[in-house]
Short mmCIF file of C-alpha atoms and ligand atoms in Angstrom, two decimals:
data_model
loop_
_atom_site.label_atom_id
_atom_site.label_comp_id
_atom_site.label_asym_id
_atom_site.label_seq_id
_atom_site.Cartn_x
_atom_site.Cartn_y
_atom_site.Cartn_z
CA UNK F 1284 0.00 0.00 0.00
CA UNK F 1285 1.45 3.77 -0.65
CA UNK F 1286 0.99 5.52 1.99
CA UNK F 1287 0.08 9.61 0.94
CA UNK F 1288 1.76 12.23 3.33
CA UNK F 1289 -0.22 15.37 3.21
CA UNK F 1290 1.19 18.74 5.09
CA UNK F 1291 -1.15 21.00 6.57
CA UNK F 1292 -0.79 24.75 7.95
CA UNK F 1293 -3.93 25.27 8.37
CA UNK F 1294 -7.03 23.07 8.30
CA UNK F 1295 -9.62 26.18 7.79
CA UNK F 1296 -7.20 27.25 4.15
CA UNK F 1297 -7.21 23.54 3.25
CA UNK F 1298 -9.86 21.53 3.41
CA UNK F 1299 -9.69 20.43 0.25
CA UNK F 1300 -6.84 17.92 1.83
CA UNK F 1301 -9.09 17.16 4.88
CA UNK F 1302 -11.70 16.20 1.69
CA UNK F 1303 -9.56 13.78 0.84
CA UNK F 1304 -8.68 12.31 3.94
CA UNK F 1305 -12.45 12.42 5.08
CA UNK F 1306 -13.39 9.90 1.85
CA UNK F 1307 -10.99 7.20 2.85
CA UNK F 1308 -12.47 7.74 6.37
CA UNK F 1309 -15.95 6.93 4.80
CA UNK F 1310 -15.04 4.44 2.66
CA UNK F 1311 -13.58 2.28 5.35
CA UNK F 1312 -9.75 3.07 5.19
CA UNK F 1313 -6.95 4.64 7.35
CA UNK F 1314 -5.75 8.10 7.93
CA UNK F 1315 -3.19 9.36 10.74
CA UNK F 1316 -3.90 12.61 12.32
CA UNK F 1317 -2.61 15.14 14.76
CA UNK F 1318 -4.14 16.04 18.19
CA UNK F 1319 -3.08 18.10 21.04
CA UNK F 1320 -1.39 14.63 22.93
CA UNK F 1321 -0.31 12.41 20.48
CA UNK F 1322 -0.66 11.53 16.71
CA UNK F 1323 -3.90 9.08 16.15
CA UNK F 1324 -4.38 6.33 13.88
CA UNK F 1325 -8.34 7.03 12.47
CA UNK F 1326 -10.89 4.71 11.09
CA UNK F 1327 -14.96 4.87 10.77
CA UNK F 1328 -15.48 3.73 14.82
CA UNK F 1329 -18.84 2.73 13.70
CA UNK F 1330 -17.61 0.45 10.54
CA UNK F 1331 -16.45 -3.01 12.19
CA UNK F 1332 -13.99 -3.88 8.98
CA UNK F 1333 -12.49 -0.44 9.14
CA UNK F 1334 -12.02 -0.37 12.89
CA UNK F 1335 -10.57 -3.71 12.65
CA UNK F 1336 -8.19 -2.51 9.99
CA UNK F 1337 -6.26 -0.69 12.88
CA UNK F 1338 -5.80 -3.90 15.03
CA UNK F 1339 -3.98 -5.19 11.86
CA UNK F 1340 -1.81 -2.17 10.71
CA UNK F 1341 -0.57 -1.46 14.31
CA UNK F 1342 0.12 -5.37 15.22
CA UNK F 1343 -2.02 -4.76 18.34
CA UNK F 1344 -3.78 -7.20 20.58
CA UNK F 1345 -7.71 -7.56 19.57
CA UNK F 1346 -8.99 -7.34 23.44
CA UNK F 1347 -7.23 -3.51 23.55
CA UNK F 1348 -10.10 -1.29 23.04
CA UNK F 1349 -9.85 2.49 20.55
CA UNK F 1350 -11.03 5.62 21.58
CA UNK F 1351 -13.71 7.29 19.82
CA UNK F 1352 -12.73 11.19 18.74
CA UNK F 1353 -16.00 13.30 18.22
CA UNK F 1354 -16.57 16.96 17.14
CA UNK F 1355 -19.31 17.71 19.09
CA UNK F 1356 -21.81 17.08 22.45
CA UNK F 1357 -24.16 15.54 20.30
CA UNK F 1358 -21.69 12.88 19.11
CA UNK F 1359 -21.98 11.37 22.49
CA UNK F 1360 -25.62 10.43 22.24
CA UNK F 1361 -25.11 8.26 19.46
CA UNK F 1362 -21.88 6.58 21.06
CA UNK F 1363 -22.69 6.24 24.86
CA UNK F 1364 -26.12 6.02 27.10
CA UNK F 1365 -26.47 6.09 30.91
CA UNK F 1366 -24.42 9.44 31.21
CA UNK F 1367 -24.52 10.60 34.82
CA UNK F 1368 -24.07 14.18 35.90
CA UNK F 1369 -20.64 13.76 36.99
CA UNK F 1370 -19.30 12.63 33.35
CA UNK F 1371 -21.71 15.48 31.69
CA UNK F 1372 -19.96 18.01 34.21
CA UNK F 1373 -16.18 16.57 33.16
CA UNK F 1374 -17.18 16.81 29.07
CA UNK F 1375 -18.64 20.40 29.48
CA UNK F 1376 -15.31 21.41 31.77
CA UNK F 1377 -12.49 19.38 29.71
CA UNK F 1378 -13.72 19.42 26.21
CA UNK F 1379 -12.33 19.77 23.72
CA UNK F 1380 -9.29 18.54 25.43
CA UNK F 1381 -6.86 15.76 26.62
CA UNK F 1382 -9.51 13.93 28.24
CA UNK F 1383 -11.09 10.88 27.71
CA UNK F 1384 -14.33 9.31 29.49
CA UNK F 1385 -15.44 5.96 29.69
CA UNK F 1386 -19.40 5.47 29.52
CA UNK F 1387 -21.68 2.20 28.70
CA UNK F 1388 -21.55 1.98 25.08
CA UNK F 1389 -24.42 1.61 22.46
CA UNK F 1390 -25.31 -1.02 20.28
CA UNK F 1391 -24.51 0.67 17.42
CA UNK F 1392 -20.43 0.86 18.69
CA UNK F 1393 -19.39 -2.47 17.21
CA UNK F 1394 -17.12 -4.82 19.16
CA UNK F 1395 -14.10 -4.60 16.71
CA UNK F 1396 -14.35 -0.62 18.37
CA UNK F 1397 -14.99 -1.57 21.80
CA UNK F 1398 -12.69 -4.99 22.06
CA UNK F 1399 -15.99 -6.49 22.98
CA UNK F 1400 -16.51 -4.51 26.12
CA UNK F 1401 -19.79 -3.20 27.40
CA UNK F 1402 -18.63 0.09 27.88
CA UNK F 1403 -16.67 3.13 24.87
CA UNK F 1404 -13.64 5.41 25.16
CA UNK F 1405 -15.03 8.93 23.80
CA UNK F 1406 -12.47 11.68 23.69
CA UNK F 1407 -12.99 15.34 21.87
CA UNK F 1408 -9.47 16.37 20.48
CA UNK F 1409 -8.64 20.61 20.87
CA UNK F 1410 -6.45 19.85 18.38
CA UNK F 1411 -7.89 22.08 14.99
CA UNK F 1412 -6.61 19.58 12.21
CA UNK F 1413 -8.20 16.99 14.36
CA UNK F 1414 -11.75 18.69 14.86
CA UNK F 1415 -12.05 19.89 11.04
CA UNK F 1416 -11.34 16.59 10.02
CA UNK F 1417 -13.96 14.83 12.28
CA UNK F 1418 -16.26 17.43 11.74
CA UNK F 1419 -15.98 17.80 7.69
CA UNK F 1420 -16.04 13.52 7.43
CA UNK F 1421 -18.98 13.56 9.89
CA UNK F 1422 -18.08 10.49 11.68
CA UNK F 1423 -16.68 9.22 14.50
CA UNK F 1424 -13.12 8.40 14.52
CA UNK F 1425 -11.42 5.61 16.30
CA UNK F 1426 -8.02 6.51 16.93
CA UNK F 1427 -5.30 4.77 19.04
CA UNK F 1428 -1.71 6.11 19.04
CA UNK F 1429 -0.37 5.85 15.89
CA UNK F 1430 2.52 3.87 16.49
CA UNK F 1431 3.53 0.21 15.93
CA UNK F 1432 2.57 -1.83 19.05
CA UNK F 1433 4.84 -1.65 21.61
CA UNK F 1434 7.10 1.31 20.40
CA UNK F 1435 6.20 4.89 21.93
CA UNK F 1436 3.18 6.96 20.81
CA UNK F 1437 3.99 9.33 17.78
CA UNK F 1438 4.44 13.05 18.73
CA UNK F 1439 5.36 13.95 14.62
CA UNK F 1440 3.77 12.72 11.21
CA UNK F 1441 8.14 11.64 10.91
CA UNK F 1442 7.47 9.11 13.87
CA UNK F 1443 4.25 7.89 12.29
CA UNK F 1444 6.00 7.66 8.93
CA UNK F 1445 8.57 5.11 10.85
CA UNK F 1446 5.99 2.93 11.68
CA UNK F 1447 3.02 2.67 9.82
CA UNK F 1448 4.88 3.81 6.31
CA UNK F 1449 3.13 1.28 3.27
CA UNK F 1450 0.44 0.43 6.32
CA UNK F 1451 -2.00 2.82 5.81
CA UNK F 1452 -3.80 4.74 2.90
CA UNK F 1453 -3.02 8.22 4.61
CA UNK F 1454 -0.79 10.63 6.81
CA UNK F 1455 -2.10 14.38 7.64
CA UNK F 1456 0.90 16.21 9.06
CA UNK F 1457 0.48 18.78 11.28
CA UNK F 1458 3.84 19.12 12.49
CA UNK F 1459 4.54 18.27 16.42
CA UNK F 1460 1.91 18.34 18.79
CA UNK F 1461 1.64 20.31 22.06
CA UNK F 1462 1.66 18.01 24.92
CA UNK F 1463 3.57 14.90 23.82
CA UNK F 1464 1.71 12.35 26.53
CA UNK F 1465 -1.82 10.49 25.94
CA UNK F 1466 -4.86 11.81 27.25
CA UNK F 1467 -6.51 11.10 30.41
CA UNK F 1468 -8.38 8.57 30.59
CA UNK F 1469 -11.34 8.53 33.87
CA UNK F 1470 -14.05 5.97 33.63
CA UNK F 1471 -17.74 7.34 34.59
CA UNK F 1472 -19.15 4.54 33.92
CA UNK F 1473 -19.96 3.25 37.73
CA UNK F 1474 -21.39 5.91 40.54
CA UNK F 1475 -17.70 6.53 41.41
CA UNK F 1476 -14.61 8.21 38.86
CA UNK F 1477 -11.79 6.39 38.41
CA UNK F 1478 -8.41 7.71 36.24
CA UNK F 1479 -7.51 5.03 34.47
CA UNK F 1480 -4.25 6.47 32.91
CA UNK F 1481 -2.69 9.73 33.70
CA UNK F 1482 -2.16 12.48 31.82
CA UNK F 1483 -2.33 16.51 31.77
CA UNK F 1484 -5.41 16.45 33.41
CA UNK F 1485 -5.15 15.59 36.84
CA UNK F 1486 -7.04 14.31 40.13
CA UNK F 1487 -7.49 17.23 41.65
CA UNK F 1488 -8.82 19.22 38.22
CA UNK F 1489 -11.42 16.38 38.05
CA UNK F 1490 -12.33 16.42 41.76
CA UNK F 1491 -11.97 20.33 41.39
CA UNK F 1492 -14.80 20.19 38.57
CA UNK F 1493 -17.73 17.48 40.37
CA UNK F 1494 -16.58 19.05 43.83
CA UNK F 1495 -15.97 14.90 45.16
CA UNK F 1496 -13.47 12.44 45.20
CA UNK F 1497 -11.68 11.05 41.80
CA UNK F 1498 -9.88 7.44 42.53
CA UNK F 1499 -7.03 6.32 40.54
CA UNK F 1500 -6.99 2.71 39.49
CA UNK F 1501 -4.16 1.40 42.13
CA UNK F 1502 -2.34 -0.66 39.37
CA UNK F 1503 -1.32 2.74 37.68
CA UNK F 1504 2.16 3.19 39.17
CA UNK F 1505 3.09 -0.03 40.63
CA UNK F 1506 5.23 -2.74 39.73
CA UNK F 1507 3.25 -5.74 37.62
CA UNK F 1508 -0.25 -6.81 38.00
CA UNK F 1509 -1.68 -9.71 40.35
CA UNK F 1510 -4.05 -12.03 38.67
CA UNK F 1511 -7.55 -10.62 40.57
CA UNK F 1512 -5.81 -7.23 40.18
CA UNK F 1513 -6.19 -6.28 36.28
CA UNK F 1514 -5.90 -2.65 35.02
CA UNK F 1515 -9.58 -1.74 33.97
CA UNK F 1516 -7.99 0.18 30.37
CA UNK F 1517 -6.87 -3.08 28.76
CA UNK F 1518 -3.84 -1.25 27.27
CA UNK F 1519 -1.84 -0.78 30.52
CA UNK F 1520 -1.75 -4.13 31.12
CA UNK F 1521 0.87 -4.35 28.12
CA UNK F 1522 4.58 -3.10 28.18
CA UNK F 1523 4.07 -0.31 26.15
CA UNK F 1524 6.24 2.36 24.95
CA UNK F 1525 9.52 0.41 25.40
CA UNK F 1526 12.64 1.90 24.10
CA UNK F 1527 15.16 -1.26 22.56
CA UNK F 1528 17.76 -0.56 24.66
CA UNK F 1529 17.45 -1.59 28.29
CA UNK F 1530 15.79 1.13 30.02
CA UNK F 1531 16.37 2.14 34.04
CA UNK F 1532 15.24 5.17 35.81
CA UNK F 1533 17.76 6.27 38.30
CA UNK F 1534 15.60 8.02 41.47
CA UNK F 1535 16.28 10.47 44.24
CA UNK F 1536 15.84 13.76 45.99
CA UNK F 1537 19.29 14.90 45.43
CA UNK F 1538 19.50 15.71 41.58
CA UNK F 1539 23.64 15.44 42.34
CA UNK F 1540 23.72 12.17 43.61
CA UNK F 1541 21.14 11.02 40.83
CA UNK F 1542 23.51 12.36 38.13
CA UNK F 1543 26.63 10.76 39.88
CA UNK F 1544 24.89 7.35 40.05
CA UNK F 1545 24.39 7.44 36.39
CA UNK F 1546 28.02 8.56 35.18
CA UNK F 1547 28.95 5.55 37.17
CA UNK F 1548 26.44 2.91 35.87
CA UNK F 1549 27.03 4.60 32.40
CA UNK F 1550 31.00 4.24 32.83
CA UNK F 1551 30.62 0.45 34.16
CA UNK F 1552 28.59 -0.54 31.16
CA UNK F 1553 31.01 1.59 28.68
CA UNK F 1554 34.10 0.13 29.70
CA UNK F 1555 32.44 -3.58 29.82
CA UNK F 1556 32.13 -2.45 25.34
CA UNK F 1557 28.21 -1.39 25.52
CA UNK F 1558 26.67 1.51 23.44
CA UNK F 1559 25.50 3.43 26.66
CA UNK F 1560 22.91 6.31 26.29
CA UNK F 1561 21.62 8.90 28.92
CA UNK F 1562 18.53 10.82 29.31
CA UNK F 1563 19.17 13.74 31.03
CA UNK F 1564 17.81 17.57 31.10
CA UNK F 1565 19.09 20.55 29.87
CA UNK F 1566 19.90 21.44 33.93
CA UNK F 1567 22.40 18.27 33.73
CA UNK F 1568 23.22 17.10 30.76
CA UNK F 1569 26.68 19.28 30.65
CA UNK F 1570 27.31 17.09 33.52
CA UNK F 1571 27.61 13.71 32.07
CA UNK F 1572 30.14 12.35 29.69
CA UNK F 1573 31.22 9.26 27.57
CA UNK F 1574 27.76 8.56 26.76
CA UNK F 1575 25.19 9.46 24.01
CA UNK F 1576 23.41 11.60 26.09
CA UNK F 1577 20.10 13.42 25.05
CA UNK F 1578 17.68 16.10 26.90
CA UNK F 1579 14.46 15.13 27.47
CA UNK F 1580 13.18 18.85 28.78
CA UNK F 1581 13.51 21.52 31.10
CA UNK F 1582 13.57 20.32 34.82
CA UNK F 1583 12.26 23.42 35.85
CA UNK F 1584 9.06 22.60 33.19
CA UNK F 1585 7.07 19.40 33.31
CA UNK F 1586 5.56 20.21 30.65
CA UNK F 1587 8.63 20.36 28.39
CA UNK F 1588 9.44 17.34 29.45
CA UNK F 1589 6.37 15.12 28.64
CA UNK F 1590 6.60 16.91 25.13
CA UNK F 1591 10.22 15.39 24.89
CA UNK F 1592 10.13 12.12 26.30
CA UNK F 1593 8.27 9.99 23.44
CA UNK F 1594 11.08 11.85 20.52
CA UNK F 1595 14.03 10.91 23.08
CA UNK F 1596 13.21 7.32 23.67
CA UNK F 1597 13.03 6.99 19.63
CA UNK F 1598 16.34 8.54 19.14
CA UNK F 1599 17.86 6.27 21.13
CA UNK F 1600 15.97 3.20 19.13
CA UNK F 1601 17.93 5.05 16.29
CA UNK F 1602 21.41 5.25 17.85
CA UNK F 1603 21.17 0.96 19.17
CA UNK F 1604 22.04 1.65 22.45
CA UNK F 1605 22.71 -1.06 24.76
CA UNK F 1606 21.37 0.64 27.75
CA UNK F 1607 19.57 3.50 28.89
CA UNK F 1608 20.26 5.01 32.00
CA UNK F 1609 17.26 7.94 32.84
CA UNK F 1610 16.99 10.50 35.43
CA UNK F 1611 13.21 10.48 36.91
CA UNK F 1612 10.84 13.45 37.97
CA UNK F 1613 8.36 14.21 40.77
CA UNK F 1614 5.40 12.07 41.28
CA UNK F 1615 3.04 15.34 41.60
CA UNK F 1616 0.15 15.88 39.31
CA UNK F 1617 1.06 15.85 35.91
CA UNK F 1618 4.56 14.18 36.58
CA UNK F 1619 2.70 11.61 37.67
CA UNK F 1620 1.98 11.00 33.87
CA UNK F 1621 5.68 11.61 33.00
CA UNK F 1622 6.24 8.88 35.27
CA UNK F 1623 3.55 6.04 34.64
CA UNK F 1624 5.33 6.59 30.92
CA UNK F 1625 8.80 6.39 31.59
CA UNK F 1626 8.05 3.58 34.43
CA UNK F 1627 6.48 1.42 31.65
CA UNK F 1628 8.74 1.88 29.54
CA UNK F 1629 11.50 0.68 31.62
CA UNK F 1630 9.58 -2.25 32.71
CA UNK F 1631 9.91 -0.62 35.98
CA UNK F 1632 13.09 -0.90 36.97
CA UNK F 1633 14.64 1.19 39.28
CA UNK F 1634 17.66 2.00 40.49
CA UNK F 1635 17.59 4.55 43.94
CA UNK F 1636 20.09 6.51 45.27
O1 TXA Q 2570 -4.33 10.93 23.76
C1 TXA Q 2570 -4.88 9.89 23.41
O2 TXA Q 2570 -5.75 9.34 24.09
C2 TXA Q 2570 -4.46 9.27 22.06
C3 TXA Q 2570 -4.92 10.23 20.95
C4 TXA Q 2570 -4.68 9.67 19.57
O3 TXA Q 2570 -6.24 10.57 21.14
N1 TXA Q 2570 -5.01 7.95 21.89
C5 TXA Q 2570 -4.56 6.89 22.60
O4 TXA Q 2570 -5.14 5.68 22.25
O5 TXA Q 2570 -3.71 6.97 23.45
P1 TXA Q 2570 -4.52 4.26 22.65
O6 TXA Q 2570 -5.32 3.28 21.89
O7 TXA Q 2570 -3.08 4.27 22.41
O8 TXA Q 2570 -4.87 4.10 24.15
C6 TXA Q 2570 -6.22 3.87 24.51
C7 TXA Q 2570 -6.30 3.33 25.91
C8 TXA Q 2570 -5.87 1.89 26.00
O9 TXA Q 2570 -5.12 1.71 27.20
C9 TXA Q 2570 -7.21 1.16 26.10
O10 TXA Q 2570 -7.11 -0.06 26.77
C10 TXA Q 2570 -8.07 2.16 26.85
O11 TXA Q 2570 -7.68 3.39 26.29
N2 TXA Q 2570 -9.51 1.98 26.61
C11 TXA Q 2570 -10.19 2.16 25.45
N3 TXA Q 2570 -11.49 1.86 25.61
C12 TXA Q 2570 -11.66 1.48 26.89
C13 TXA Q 2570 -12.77 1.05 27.66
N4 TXA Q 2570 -13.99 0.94 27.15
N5 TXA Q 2570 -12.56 0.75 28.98
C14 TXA Q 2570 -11.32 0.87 29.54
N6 TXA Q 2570 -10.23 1.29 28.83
C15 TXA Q 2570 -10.40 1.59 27.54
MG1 MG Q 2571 -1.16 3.75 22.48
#
């Protein structure tokens, strides 16, 4: 299959582009978009072949459900029923945003969508390129990351180009998104809210919005999974977003002692003949040496950070490192996000000082 790479500036001055795009939505074929977190991998959510389509082209497991990206409120009605106040007060306060909800699904969501659950990921993308193209196809789009299974999500139409290249009938580039991390994901489908994955919106803007308490699903930041203990988004129950060289997070209060630890572990592994690379920030990474090393952000801003970290761990796929030796950030709101990533992609190991 060739796979068409279309640039866009802006989706208002082009839509004959998003025209395009918007009949190979309809007619059952696959288009990767920008949005505000990460680049998405689109199909009809409503057409069971084309939905299924994505399973293929991405090499992921049938039983991980897609989230559903609308345009509008009234999208919702045909997707979801049983909507309580809480999740109406969360869509009207996060939307369009990095936000997804979890409500019982309707029979017209088809399993293929859904991976046979009862209930449907709905999520309304900020992102413009996103929202025309929704909005001038008319349908709702399923849209997972747009990266292979297994490697990290795509934060440029470059990334997406490395993995789903002769895949899929279409790429809209946008250039690089904003935030760089998945959306939220908090399931309203019971009386109480549960975060299901982190992401820029946090805990205490969700509590902050339905004035009561948000629960996170304990499995989020801890090591493995016991077998009564599942993580209620299918997809976090898979090592996701690992790098190919053997990633460890190196944690600690004093940033010194962290950056010390890692020259060392970095020099041990160099002098043993390993390809050794280091993710560091631009507040350390003059400190390190004899290493690839690469900045994933500004210390000082989370948010630079979870913009980086996806681009940084594909780099080093790129360069074949051996190992990876990371420094780690504060568990606090939306490093909790930065976190949950960078844990999972290490497979959770850990190395304290
Ligand atoms: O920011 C995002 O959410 C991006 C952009 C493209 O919108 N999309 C994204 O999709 O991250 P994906 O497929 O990579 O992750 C979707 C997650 C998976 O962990 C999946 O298991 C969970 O959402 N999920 C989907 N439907 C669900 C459901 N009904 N119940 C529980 N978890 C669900
Ligand atoms: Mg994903």
């Amino acid at each position: 299959m060739n796979t068409q790479i279309l640039k866009i500036e802006d989706p208002f001055e082009e839509s004959d582009k998003l025209l395009l795009a918007s009949r190979i939505l309809k007619d059952g074929g696959l288009v990767a978009f920008p949005t505000e977190t990460v680049y998405g991998l689109g199909a009809d959510a409503l057409n069971e072949a084309a939905a299924g389509k994505i399973y293929a082209a991405k090499g992921r497991p049938s039983d991980n459900p897609l989230i559903v990206h609308i345009s509008n409120m009234s999208m919702v009605d045909k997707l979801a029923e049983e909507i309580s106040e809480d999740a109406r007060r969360i869509m009207n306060r996060f939307w369009p945003g990095p936000l997804t909800v979890i409500l019982k699904k309707r029979k017209a969501v088809p399993d293929a969508t859904t991976g046979g659950l009862n209930t449907v990921a709905i999520r309304m993308p900020s992102h413009k390129l996103a929202q025309q193209l929704i909005e001038i196809s008319g349908i709702c789009i399923a849209a997972p990351s747009a990266n292979t299974s297994g490697r990290p999500s795509p934060t440029t139409a470059d990334h997406v180009m490395q993995d789903m290249n002769g895949r899929i009938d279409m790429i809209l580039d946008g250039g690089p998104v904003s935030i760089g991390i998945e959306s939220t994901i908090v399931d309203l489908s019971e009386d109480e809210p549960v975060i299901l994955r982190p992401g820029y919106i946090t805990k205490t803007m969700l509590e902050e919005a339905i004035g009561k308490k948000v629960l996170i699903d304990p499995v989020i930041l801890q090591k493995g999974f016991c077998k009564d203990q599942a993580p209620k988004a299918p997809g976090m129950k898979y090592k996701h977003y690992a790098p190919k060289g053997d990633l460890s997070l190196v944690t600690g209060s004093d940033i010194d002692k962290v950056v010390n630890k890692i020259q060392e572990l970095a020099d041990e592994k160099t002098n043993t003949g390993y390809q050794v690379g280091i993710i560091a920030t631009e507040e350390t990474k003059m400190c390190y040496q004899n290493a690839i090393v690469k900045s994933i952000g500004r210390r000082s801003d989370e948010a630079s950070v979870a913009a980086g970290l996806y681009g940084v761990l594909r780099d080093f796929d790129d360069e074949e490192v051996d190992f990876i030796f990371s420094e780690s950030f504060e568990q606090d709101d939306f490093g909790q996000a930065i976190m949950n990533r960078l844990l999972k992609a290490a497979g959770y190991q850990i190395i304290a000082t």
